[in-house]
């Protein structure tokens, strides 16, 4: 049996909507009126046209190697790490966004590609507390789940 | 009438086993810490030196330190080279994606570590 729901786009579709182009999905709704972008699609950054929003979030998703069944080397589950980098003018903006994200993500059961995930778990090792540097505030929070 | 029962685990060879566990456990932890560091360092050098030499000082900052009898610490050392930039490299920033060099090594090493502890105990109590 191979690992289920290994297509990254299915996951992004669930979290930020239509493969990250329409700003809906779970995170899009949680962060409104701020928006959640895939990396490389933020207006005004990386050669993308438009003006950079005052506060926004960048979503990173990667597949992890670790699974609870890692001991017997069977890939019958897929593990994921969802990272949300919040950017704002002040530390409080960032803290508010991360709190809103945490509100909907922690212990959530995601349904992706017809599979229900394990409850999302906050990963302190993949998170950075909000801080203010070079005129901009940012912080990130990561969550792991297994399908 | 009195019955006196004396028991000694030494009779069962447990004393020898206890000595072996005490001797072998630090080796298991040490080997896995070094293996984890080697992995993290190679992930870092793949990310940072394969396509240019701008961050060439980052991978050499990966070190292993013993912080307790059965406790090791590995990864970028902020006192060495570009080690102090590891937060940005590891978690990413507005302009660059996260590299997760440490996280990936951790994910690889945890099941190996569990297996090694298991193997060691099996060997001792075989």
mmCIF file with all atom_site columns, N, CA and C in Angstrom, chain A residues 62-67 78-81 123 143-146, chain B residues 103 106-107:
data_model
loop_
_atom_site.group_PDB
_atom_site.id
_atom_site.type_symbol
_atom_site.label_atom_id
_atom_site.label_alt_id
_atom_site.label_comp_id
_atom_site.label_asym_id
_atom_site.label_entity_id
_atom_site.label_seq_id
_atom_site.pdbx_PDB_ins_code
_atom_site.Cartn_x
_atom_site.Cartn_y
_atom_site.Cartn_z
_atom_site.occupancy
_atom_site.B_iso_or_equiv
_atom_site.pdbx_formal_charge
_atom_site.auth_seq_id
_atom_site.auth_comp_id
_atom_site.auth_asym_id
_atom_site.auth_atom_id
_atom_site.pdbx_PDB_model_num
ATOM 1  N N  . UNK A 1 62  ? 5.712  20.986 3.534  1.00 0.00 ? 62  UNK A N  1
ATOM 2  C CA . UNK A 1 62  ? 6.667  19.998 3.035  1.00 0.00 ? 62  UNK A CA 1
ATOM 3  C C  . UNK A 1 62  ? 6.293  18.629 3.569  1.00 0.00 ? 62  UNK A C  1
ATOM 4  N N  . UNK A 1 63  ? 6.679  17.623 2.809  1.00 0.00 ? 63  UNK A N  1
ATOM 5  C CA . UNK A 1 63  ? 6.435  16.267 3.258  1.00 0.00 ? 63  UNK A CA 1
ATOM 6  C C  . UNK A 1 63  ? 7.570  15.843 4.167  1.00 0.00 ? 63  UNK A C  1
ATOM 7  N N  . UNK A 1 64  ? 7.229  15.196 5.261  1.00 0.00 ? 64  UNK A N  1
ATOM 8  C CA . UNK A 1 64  ? 8.237  14.780 6.229  1.00 0.00 ? 64  UNK A CA 1
ATOM 9  C C  . UNK A 1 64  ? 8.542  13.301 6.058  1.00 0.00 ? 64  UNK A C  1
ATOM 10 N N  . UNK A 1 65  ? 9.736  12.934 6.496  1.00 0.00 ? 65  UNK A N  1
ATOM 11 C CA . UNK A 1 65  ? 10.116 11.532 6.392  1.00 0.00 ? 65  UNK A CA 1
ATOM 12 C C  . UNK A 1 65  ? 9.522  10.699 7.491  1.00 0.00 ? 65  UNK A C  1
ATOM 13 N N  . UNK A 1 66  ? 9.340  11.331 8.634  1.00 0.00 ? 66  UNK A N  1
ATOM 14 C CA . UNK A 1 66  ? 8.942  10.571 9.796  1.00 0.00 ? 66  UNK A CA 1
ATOM 15 C C  . UNK A 1 66  ? 7.485  10.147 9.761  1.00 0.00 ? 66  UNK A C  1
ATOM 16 N N  . UNK A 1 67  ? 7.222  8.897  10.012 1.00 0.00 ? 67  UNK A N  1
ATOM 17 C CA . UNK A 1 67  ? 5.853  8.440  10.215 1.00 0.00 ? 67  UNK A CA 1
ATOM 18 C C  . UNK A 1 67  ? 5.851  7.573  11.464 1.00 0.00 ? 67  UNK A C  1
ATOM 19 N N  . UNK A 1 78  ? 1.381  9.333  4.876  1.00 0.00 ? 78  UNK A N  1
ATOM 20 C CA . UNK A 1 78  ? 2.243  10.439 4.482  1.00 0.00 ? 78  UNK A CA 1
ATOM 21 C C  . UNK A 1 78  ? 2.204  11.501 5.580  1.00 0.00 ? 78  UNK A C  1
ATOM 22 N N  . UNK A 1 79  ? 3.381  12.000 5.953  1.00 0.00 ? 79  UNK A N  1
ATOM 23 C CA . UNK A 1 79  ? 3.494  12.975 7.036  1.00 0.00 ? 79  UNK A CA 1
ATOM 24 C C  . UNK A 1 79  ? 3.807  14.343 6.454  1.00 0.00 ? 79  UNK A C  1
ATOM 25 N N  . UNK A 1 80  ? 3.264  15.369 7.060  1.00 0.00 ? 80  UNK A N  1
ATOM 26 C CA . UNK A 1 80  ? 3.408  16.712 6.511  1.00 0.00 ? 80  UNK A CA 1
ATOM 27 C C  . UNK A 1 80  ? 3.706  17.718 7.584  1.00 0.00 ? 80  UNK A C  1
ATOM 28 N N  . UNK A 1 81  ? 4.387  18.776 7.192  1.00 0.00 ? 81  UNK A N  1
ATOM 29 C CA . UNK A 1 81  ? 4.604  19.894 8.098  1.00 0.00 ? 81  UNK A CA 1
ATOM 30 C C  . UNK A 1 81  ? 4.114  21.159 7.405  1.00 0.00 ? 81  UNK A C  1
ATOM 31 N N  . UNK A 1 123 ? 4.323  22.305 16.380 1.00 0.00 ? 123 UNK A N  1
ATOM 32 C CA . UNK A 1 123 ? 5.713  21.858 16.441 1.00 0.00 ? 123 UNK A CA 1
ATOM 33 C C  . UNK A 1 123 ? 6.615  23.010 16.882 1.00 0.00 ? 123 UNK A C  1
ATOM 34 N N  . UNK A 1 143 ? 2.908  23.217 12.141 1.00 0.00 ? 143 UNK A N  1
ATOM 35 C CA . UNK A 1 143 ? 2.033  22.147 12.610 1.00 0.00 ? 143 UNK A CA 1
ATOM 36 C C  . UNK A 1 143 ? 2.319  20.891 11.794 1.00 0.00 ? 143 UNK A C  1
ATOM 37 N N  . UNK A 1 144 ? 2.267  19.765 12.462 1.00 0.00 ? 144 UNK A N  1
ATOM 38 C CA . UNK A 1 144 ? 2.513  18.513 11.740 1.00 0.00 ? 144 UNK A CA 1
ATOM 39 C C  . UNK A 1 144 ? 1.259  17.657 11.755 1.00 0.00 ? 144 UNK A C  1
ATOM 40 N N  . UNK A 1 145 ? 1.094  16.897 10.693 1.00 0.00 ? 145 UNK A N  1
ATOM 41 C CA . UNK A 1 145 ? -0.018 15.947 10.639 1.00 0.00 ? 145 UNK A CA 1
ATOM 42 C C  . UNK A 1 145 ? 0.343  14.773 9.743  1.00 0.00 ? 145 UNK A C  1
ATOM 43 N N  . UNK A 1 146 ? -0.412 13.717 9.921  1.00 0.00 ? 146 UNK A N  1
ATOM 44 C CA . UNK A 1 146 ? -0.175 12.487 9.168  1.00 0.00 ? 146 UNK A CA 1
ATOM 45 C C  . UNK A 1 146 ? -1.499 12.032 8.564  1.00 0.00 ? 146 UNK A C  1
ATOM 46 N N  . UNK B 2 103 ? 15.714 19.880 11.036 1.00 0.00 ? 103 UNK B N  1
ATOM 47 C CA . UNK B 2 103 ? 14.465 19.115 11.161 1.00 0.00 ? 103 UNK B CA 1
ATOM 48 C C  . UNK B 2 103 ? 14.528 17.829 10.337 1.00 0.00 ? 103 UNK B C  1
ATOM 49 N N  . UNK B 2 106 ? 16.703 15.316 12.021 1.00 0.00 ? 106 UNK B N  1
ATOM 50 C CA . UNK B 2 106 ? 16.010 14.800 13.197 1.00 0.00 ? 106 UNK B CA 1
ATOM 51 C C  . UNK B 2 106 ? 15.013 13.713 12.805 1.00 0.00 ? 106 UNK B C  1
ATOM 52 N N  . UNK B 2 107 ? 14.271 13.989 11.725 1.00 0.00 ? 107 UNK B N  1
ATOM 53 C CA . UNK B 2 107 ? 13.285 13.010 11.272 1.00 0.00 ? 107 UNK B CA 1
ATOM 54 C C  . UNK B 2 107 ? 13.951 11.709 10.834 1.00 0.00 ? 107 UNK B C  1
#
